[in-house]
Coordinates of C-alpha atoms and ligand atoms in Angstrom, one line a residue:
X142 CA 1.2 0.3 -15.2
X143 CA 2.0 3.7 -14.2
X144 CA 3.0 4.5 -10.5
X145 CA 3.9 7.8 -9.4
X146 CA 5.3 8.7 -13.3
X147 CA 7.6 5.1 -12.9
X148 CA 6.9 2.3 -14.9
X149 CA 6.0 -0.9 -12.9
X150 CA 6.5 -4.8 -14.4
X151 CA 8.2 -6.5 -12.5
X152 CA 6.8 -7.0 -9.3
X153 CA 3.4 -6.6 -9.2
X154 CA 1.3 -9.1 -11.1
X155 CA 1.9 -8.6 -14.5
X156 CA -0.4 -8.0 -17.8
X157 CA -3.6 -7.8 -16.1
X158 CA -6.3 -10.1 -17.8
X159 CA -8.8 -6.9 -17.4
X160 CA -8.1 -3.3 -17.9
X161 CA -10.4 -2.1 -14.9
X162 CA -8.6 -0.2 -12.6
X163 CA -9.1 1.6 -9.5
X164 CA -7.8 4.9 -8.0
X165 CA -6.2 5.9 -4.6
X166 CA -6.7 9.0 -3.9
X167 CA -5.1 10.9 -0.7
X168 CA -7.5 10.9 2.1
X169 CA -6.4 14.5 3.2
X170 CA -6.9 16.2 0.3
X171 CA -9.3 13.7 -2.0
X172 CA -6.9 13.8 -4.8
X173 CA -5.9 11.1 -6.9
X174 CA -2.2 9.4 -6.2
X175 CA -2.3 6.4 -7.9
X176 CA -3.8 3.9 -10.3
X177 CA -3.9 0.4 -10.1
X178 CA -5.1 -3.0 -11.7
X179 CA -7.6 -4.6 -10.0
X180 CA -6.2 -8.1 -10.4
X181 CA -8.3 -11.2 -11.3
X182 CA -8.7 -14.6 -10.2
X183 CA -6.7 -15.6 -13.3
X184 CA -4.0 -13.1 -12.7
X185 CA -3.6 -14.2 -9.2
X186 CA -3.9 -17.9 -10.1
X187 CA -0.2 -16.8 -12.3
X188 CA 0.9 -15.1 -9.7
X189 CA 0.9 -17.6 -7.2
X190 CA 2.7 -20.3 -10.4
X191 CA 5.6 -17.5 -10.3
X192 CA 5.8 -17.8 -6.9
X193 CA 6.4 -21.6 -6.6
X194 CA 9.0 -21.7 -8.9
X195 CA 10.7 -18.7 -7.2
X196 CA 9.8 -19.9 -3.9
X197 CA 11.7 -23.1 -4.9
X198 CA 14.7 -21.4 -6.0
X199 CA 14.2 -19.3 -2.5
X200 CA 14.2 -22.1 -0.6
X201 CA 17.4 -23.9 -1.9
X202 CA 19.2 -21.1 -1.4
X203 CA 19.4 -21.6 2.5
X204 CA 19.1 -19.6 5.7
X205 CA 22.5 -18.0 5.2
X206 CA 22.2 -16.7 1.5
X207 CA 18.2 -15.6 2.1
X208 CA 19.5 -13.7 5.1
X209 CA 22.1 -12.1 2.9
X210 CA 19.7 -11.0 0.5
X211 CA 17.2 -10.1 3.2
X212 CA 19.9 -7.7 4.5
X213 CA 20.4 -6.3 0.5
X214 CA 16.3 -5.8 0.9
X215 CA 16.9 -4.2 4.1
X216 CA 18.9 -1.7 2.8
X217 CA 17.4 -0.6 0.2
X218 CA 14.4 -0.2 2.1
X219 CA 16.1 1.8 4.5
X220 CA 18.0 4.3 2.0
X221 CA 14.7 4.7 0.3
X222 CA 12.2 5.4 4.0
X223 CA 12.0 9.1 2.8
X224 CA 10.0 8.2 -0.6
X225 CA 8.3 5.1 1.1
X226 CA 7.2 7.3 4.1
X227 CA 6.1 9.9 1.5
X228 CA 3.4 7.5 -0.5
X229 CA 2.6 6.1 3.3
X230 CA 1.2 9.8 4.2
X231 CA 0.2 10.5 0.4
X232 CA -2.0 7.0 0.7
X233 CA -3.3 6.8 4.1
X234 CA -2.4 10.1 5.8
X235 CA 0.0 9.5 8.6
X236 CA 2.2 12.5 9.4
X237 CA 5.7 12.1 7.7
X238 CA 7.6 11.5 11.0
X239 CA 5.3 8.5 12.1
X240 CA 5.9 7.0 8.7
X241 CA 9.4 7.0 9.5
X242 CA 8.9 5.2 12.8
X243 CA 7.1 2.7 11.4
X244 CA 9.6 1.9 8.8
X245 CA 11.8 2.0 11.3
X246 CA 10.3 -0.6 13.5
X247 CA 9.6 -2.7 10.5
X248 CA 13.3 -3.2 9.6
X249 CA 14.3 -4.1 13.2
X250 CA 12.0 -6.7 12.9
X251 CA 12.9 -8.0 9.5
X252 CA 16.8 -8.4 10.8
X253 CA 15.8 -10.4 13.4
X254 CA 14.1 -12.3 11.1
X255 CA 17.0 -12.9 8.9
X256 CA 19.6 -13.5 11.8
X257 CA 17.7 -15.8 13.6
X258 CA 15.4 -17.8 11.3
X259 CA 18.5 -20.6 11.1
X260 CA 18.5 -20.6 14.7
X261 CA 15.0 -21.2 15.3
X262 CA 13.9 -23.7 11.7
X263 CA 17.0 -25.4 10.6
X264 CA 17.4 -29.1 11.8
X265 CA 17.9 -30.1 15.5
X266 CA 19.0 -33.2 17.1
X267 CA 16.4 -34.4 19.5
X268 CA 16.1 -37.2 21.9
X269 CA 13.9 -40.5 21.7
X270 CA 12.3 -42.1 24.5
X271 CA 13.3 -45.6 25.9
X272 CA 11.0 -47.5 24.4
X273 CA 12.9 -46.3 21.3
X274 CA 16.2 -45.6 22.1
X275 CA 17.4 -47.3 18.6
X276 CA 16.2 -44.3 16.8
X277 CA 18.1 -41.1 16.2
X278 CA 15.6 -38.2 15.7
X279 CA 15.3 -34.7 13.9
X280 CA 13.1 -32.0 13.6
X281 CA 13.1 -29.0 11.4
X282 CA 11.2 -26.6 10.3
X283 CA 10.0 -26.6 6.2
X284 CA 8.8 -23.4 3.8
X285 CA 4.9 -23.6 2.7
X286 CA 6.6 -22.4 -0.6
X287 CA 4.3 -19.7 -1.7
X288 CA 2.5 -17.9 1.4
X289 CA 0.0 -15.3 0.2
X290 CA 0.0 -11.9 2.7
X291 CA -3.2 -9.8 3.0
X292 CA -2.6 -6.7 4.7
X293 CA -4.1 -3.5 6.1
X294 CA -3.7 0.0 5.8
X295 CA -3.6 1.4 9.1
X296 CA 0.5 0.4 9.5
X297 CA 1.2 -0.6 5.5
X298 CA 4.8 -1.3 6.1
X299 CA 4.9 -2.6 9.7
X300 CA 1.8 -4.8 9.8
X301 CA 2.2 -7.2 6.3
X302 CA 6.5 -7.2 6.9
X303 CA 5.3 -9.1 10.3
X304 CA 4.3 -11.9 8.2
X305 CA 6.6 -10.9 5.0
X306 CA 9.9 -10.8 6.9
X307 CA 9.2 -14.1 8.7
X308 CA 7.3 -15.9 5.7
X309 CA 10.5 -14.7 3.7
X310 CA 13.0 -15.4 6.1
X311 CA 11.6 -18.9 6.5
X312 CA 12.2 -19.9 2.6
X313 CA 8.9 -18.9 1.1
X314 CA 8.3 -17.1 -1.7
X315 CA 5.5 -14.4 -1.1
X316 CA 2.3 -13.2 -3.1
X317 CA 1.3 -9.8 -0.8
X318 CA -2.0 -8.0 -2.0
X319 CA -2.1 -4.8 0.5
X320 CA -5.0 -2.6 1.3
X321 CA -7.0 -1.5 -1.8
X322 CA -6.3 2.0 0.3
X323 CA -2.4 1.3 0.4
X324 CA -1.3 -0.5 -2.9
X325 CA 1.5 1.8 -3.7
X326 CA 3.1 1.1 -0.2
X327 CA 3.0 -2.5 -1.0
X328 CA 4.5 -2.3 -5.2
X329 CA 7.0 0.0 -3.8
X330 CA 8.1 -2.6 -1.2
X331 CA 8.4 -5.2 -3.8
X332 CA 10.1 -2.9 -6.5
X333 CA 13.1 -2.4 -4.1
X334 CA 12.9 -6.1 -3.4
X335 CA 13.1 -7.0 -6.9
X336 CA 16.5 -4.7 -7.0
X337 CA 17.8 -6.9 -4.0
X338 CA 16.9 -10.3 -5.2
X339 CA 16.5 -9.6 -8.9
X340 CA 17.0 -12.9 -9.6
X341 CA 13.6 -14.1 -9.7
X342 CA 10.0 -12.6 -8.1
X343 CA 9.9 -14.1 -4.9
X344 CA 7.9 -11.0 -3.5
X345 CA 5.0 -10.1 -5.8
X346 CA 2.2 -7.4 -5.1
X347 CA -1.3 -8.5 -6.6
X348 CA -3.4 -4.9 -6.1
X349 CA -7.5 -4.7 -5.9
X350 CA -10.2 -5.0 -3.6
X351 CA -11.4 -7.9 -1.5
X352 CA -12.2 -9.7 -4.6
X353 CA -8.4 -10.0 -5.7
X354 CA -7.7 -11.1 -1.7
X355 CA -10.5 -13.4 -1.9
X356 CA -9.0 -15.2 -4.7
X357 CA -5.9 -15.4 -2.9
X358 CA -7.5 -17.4 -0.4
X359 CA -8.3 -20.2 -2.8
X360 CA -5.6 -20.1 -5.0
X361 CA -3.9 -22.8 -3.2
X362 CA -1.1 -20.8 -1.4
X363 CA 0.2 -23.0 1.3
X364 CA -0.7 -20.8 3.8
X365 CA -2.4 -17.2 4.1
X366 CA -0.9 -14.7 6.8
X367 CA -4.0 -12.1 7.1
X368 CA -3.9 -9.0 9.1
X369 CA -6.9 -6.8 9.2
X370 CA -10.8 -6.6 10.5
X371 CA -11.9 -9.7 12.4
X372 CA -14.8 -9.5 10.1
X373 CA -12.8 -9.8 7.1
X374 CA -10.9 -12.5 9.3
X375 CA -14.1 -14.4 9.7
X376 CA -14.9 -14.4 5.5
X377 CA -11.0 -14.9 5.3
X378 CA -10.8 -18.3 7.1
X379 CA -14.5 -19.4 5.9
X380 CA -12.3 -18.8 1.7
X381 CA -9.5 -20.8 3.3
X382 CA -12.0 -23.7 4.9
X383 CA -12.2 -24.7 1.2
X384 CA -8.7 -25.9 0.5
X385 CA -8.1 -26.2 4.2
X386 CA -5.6 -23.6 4.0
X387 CA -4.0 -22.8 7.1
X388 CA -4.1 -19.2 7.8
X389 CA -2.6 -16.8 10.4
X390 CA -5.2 -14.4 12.2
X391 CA -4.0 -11.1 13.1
X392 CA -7.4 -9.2 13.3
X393 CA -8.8 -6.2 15.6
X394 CA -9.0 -4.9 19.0
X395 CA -10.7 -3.0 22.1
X396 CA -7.0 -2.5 24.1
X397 CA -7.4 -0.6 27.5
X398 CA -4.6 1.3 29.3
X399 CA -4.8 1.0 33.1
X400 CA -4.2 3.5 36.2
X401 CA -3.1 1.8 38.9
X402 CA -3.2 4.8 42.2
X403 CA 0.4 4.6 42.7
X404 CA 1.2 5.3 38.9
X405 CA 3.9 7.5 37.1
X406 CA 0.6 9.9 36.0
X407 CA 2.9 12.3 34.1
X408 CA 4.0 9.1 32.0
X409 CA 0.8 7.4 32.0
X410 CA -1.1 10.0 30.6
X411 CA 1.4 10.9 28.1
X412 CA 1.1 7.1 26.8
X413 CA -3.0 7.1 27.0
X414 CA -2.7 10.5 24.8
X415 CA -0.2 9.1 22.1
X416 CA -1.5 5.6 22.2
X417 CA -5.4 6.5 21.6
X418 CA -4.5 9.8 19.2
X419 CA -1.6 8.7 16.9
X420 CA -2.0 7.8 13.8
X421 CA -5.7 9.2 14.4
X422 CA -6.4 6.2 16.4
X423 CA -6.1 4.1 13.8
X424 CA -4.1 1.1 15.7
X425 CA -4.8 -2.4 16.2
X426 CA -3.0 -2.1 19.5
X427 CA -4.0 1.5 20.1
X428 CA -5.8 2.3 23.2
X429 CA -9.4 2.7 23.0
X430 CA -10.6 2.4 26.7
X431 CA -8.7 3.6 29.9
X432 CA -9.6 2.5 33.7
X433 CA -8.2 4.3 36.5
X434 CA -7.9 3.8 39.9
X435 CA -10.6 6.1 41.5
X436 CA -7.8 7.7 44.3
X437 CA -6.3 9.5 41.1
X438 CA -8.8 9.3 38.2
X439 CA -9.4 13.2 39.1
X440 CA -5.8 14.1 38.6
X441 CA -4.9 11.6 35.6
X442 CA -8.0 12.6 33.9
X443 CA -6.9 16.6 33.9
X444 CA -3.4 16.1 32.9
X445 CA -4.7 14.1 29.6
X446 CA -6.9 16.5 28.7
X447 CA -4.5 19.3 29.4
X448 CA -2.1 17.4 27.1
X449 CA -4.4 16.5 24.4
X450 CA -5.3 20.0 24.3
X451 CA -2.3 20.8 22.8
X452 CA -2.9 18.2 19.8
X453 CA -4.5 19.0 16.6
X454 CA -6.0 16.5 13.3
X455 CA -5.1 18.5 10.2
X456 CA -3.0 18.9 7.4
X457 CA 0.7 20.1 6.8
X458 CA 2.8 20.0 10.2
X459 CA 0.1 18.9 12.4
X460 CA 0.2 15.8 14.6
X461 CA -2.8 14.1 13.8
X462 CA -3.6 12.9 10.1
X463 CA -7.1 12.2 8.3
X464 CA -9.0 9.3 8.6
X465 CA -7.9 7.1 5.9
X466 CA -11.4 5.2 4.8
X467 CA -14.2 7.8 4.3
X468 CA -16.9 4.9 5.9
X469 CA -14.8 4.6 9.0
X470 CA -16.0 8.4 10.0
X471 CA -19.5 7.1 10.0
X472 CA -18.4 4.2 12.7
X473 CA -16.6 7.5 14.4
X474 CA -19.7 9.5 14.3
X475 CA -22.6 6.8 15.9
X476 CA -19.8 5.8 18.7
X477 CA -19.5 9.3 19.7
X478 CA -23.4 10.3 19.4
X479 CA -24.5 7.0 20.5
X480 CA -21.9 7.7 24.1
X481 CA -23.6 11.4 24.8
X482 CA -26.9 10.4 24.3
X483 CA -26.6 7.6 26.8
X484 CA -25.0 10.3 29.5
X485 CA -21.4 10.1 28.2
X486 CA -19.5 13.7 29.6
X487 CA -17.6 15.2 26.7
X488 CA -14.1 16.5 28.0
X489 CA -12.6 17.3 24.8
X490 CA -13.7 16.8 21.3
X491 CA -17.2 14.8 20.5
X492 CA -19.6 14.3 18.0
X493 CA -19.0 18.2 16.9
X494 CA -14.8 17.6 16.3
X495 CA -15.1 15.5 13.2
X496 CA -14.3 18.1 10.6
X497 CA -14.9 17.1 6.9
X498 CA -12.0 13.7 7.0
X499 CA -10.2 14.7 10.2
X500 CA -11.8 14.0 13.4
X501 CA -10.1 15.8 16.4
X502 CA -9.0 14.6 19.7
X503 CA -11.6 13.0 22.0
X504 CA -12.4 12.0 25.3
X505 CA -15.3 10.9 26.8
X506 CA -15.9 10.1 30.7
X507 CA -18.9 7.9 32.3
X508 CA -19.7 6.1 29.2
X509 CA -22.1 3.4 30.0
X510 CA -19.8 -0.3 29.6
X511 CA -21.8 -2.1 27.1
X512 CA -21.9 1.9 24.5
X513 CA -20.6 0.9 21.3
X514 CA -17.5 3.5 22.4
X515 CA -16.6 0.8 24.7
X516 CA -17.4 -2.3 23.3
X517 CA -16.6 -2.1 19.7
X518 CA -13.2 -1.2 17.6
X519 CA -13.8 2.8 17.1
X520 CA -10.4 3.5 15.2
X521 CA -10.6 7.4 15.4
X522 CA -8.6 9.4 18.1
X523 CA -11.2 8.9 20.7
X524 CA -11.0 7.6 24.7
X525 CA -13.2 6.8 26.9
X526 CA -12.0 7.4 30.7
X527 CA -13.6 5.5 32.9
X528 CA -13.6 5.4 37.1
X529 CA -12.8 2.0 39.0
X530 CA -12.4 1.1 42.6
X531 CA -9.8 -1.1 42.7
X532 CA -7.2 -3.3 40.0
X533 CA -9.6 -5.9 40.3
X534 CA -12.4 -3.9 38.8
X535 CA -9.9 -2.7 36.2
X536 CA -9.2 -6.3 35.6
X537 CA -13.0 -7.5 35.3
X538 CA -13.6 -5.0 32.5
X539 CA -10.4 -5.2 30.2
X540 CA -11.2 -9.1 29.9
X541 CA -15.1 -8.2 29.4
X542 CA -14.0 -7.5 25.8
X543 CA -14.5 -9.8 23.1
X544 CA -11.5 -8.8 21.8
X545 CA -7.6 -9.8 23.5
X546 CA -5.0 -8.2 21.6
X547 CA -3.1 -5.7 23.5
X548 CA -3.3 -3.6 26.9
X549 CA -0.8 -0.8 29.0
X550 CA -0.6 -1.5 32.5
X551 CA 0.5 1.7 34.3
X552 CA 1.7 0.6 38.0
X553 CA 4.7 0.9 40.3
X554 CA 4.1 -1.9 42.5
X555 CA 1.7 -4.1 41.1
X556 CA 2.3 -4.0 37.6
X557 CA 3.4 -7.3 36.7
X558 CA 0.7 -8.9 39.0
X559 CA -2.2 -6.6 36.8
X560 CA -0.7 -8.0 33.5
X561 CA -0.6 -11.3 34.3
X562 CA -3.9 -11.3 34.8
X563 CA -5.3 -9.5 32.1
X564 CA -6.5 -12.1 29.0
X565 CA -4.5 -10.9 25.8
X566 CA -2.0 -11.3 23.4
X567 CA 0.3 -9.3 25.5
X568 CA 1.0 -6.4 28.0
X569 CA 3.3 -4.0 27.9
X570 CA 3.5 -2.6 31.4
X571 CA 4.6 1.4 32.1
X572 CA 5.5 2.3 28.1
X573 CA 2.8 1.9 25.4
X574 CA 2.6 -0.8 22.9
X575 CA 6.7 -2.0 24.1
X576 CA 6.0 -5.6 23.3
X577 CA 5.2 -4.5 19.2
X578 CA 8.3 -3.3 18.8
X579 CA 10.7 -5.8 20.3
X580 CA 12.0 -8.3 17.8
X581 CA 12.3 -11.3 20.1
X582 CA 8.7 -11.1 21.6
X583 CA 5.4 -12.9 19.5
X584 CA 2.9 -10.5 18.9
X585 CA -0.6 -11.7 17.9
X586 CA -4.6 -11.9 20.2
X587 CA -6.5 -14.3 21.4
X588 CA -10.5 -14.7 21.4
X589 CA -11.7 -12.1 18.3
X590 CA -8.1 -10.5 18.1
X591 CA -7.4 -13.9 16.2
X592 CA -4.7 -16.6 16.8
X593 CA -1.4 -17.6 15.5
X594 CA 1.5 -14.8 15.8
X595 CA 3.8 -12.9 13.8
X596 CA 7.5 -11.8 15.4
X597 CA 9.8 -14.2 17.4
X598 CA 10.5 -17.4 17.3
X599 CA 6.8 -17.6 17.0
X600 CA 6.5 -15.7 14.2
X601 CA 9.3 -17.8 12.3
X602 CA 7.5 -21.1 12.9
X603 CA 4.0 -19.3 11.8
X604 CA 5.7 -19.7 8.7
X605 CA 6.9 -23.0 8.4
X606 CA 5.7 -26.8 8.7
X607 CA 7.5 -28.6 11.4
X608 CA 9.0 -31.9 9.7
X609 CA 10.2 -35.3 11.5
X610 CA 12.8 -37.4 10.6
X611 CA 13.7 -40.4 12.3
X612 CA 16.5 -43.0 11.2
X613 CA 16.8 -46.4 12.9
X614 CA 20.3 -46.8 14.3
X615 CA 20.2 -51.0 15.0
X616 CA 17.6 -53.4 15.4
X617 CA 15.5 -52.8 18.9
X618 CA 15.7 -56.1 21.1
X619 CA 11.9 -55.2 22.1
X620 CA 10.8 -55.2 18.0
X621 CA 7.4 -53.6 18.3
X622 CA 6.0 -52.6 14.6
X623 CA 5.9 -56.3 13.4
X624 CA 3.9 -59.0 13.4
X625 CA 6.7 -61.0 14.7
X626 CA 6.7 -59.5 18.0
X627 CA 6.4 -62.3 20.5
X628 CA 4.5 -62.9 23.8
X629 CA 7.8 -62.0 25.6
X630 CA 8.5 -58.9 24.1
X631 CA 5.3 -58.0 25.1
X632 CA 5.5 -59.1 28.4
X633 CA 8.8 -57.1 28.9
X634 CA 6.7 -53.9 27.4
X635 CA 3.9 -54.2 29.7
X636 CA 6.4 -54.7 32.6
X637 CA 7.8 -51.6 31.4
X638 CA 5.0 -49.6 30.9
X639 CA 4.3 -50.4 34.9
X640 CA 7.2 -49.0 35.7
X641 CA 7.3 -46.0 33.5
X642 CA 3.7 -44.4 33.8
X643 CA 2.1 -46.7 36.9
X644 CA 3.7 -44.7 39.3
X645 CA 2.1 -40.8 39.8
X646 CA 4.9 -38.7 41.2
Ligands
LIG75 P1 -10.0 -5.0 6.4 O1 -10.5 -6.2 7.2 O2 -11.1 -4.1 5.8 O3 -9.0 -5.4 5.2 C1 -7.9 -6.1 5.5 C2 -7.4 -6.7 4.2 O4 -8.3 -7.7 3.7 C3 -7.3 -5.7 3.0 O5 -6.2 -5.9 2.2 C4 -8.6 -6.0 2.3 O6 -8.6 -5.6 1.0 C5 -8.7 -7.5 2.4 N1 -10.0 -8.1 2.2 C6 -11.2 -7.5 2.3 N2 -12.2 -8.4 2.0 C7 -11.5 -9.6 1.8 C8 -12.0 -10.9 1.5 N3 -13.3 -11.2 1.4 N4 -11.1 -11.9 1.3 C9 -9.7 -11.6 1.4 N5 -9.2 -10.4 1.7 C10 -10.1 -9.4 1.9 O7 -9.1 -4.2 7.4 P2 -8.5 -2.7 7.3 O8 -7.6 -2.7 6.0 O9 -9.6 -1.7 7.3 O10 -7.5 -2.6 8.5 C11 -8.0 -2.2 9.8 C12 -8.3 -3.4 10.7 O11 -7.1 -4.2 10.8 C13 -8.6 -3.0 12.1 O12 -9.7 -3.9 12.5 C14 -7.3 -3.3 12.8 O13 -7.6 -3.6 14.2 C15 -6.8 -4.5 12.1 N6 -5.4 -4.6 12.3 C16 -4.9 -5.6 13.1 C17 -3.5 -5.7 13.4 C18 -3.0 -6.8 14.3 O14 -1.8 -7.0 14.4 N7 -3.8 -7.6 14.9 C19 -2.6 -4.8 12.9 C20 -3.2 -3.8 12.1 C21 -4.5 -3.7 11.8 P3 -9.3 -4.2 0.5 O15 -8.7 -3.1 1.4 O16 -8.8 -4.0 -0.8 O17 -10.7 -4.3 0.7

């Protein structure tokens, strides 16, 4: 298979049992970047038998060699971030700079992975209980063997190395079919994998539509890590249902950003601007809807759209991609139309910015609560500003969302006492987004966001069945598994139980 004039073999599925294949083509310009095979059932089915042998091998090798190879991986991600961040903006259109970041943030995350994955799965000492204090007791943490990664194209690198890094780190060998948008991302990350670990595929790259993921749901992976729509989610777990494959559920999002009246403005607009209009919206954890306090709504309102005045969608040097998936623009389009029919005031942008693939910055004020600009996941570089009377308010409608992922809490006094309150996956209080990017904290939603998490200790154990091993030390005076237990060792257990649990506080 041909990638960008290199010949690919060794880590993407090889010798695809069809010849169909499908084309990305660069959403700026509509030319074609790349060709790929659109991978079968049968070619996943071999995939995923690579991937148990190497995923055994993985495995044996133990935390500290896996973290050394990680850290090989690492590197050679990180000496080649100018070529990866150039097929990121040739597939999906994010300006070079933010491709950088991202790669950036990925790799933070994928050392923490490394260093600490011993820590957090290898085997622990734990105590019994008196009823069986002859036993000595040990939990740890055991690989799935093959977990099977389905990822979007929004972040290519950082969203499926949440699950990669951890699945990886864990002892698991991994089959990763990326965005049908994004393939290239994904064969490039496994080709500079291979040269880290070429000892045997542990990372493969299956490429093709939502057939070839489908067929990774039932191939029998021990587990599937899926980030993407929650729709997708929904036909994702319903695919795993059918081997009861457990699966990880990192799906979409409504996130607000909040204005409390004694807020940092200057800061809390800047965040509202960049967290709604970078990457042309197109972030699970982007901000979609902002509440402010109604004391300063005036002022916050005119310094964002003084400073998103100065941001432009285009090509070349400009700060704002495309919009990566053609139909997405559609979605763009109703939201917007939809919010000024029902009385929505356009402050910048509307229905009239979306030029050919690039939609420029938006913001809407007194959008109605239940408009589709509100309510559902828009993913262009759109806001909608709306004016509340108190924290409470602000509160009642963040939490109105079917969605929980993310929300930015912008507050000097109250801050922490806003987040705690707010029902979501987490908060990141007076920076944007804060909690993504930190390797130590879990990141993941609750309600349609999905469940399970990726980074952290969390994110390890995502990855990784938790075994127990007990070993009797000597023979318990109160025998209780046999049929020899006599009416006096009952009688000292039933004593015992008094004592133990009959008592409340
Ligand atoms: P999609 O749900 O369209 O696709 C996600 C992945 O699932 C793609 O690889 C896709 O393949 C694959 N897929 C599609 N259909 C199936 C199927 N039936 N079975 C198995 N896999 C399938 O999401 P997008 O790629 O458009 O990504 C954007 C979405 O992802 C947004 O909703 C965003 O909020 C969410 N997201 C969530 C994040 C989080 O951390 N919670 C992070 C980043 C994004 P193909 O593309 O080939 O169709």
């Amino acid at each position: 298979m041909v990638l960008y004039g290199r010949l690919v073999t060794s880590t993407t599925a090889e010798s695809p049992s069809t010849q169909l294949r499908f084309d990305v083509r660069d959403p700026a310009t509509g030319a074609v970047v790349g060709r790929y095979p659109v991978h079968t059932e049968v070619d996943v089915a071999a995939a995923v038998a690579r991937a148990r042998e190497a995923g055994t091998w993985w495995a044996a090798l133990g935390f500290a060699e896996r973290a050394r190879r990680l850290d090989r991986w690492r590197a050679e991600v990180t000496r080649g971030r100018d070529d990866l961040a150039r097929i990121m903006r040739q597939e999906m259109g994010k300006p070079l700079s933010d491709a950088k970041l991202e790669i950036a943030m990925a790799l933070e995350h994928l050392k923490w992975a490394a260093r600490n994955a011993e820590r957090v799965l290898g085997p622990k000492s734990v105590h019994a209980s008196l009823l069986t204090i002859n036993q000595s007791c040990r939990v740890e943490y055991r690989p799935y063997g093959v977990v099977g990664v389905i990822g979007p194209w929004n972040y290519p690198v950082f969203t499926p190395l949440g699950s990669i890094s951890f699945a990886l780190a864990a002892g698991n060998a991994v089959v990763f079919k990326p965005s049908e948008y994004t393939p290239g991302v994904g064969a490039w990350l496994a080709e500079a994998f291979a040269r880290a670990v070429p000892e045997s595929p542990v990372v493969q790259v299956i490429t093709g539509d939502g057939a070839t993921g489908a067929a990774l749901c039932r191939s029998g992976v021990g587990k599937i890590g899926f980030t993407g729509s929650t729709a997708t989610g929904k036909r994702v777990m319903a695919a795993c249902a059918e081997t009861l494959t457990p699966v990880l559920m990192e799906c979409g999002g409504k996130d607000a950003l909040v204005v409390d009246a004694d807020a940092d403005l200057a800061a809390a607009a800047d965040a509202a601007l960049w967290g709604g209009m970078s990457n042309a919206g197109q972030t699970c954890l982007g901000v979609e809807r902002i509440y402010v306090h109604t004391d300063v709504y005036d002022e916050f309102l005119g310094r964002l759209v003084d400073l998103a005045r100065e941001v432009h969608a285009g090509r070349g040097a400009a700060k704002i991609g495309p919009i990566t998936m053609p139909k997405q623009l559609d979605v763009i389009r109703r939201h917007l139309e939809d919010a000024v029919l029902r009385g929505a005031r356009v402050l910048l942008g509307g229905p009239d910015a979306i030029e050919g693939q690039f939609v420029q910055p938006t913001i809407l004020a007194d959008v109605p609560e239940d408009a589709a600009a509100v309510v559902e996941e828009t993913f262009g570089p759109t806001l909608t500003v709306a004016r509340v009377a108190d924290m409470d308010e602000a509160v009642a409608r963040v939490n109105a969302s079917v969605y929980g992922l993310g929300a930015t809490v912008f507050a000097r006094r109250d801050g922490r006492a806003i987040a705690d309150r707010i029902e979501s996956g987490g908060v990141s209080i007076n920076a944007f987004v804060a909690h993504a990017t930190i390797p130590t904290l879990p990141l993941g939603g609750v309600r349609e966001s999905g469940f399970g998490r990726v980074h952290g200790p969390d994110g390890l154990r995502e990855f990784a069945y938790a075994k127990s091993t007990t070993r009797q030390l000597f023979s318990s005076p109160l025998a209780l598994t046999t049929f020899t237990r006599s009416a006096r060792v009952d009688a000292v257990v039933d004593r015992l139980v008094s004592v133990l649990h009959g008592r409340s506080g």
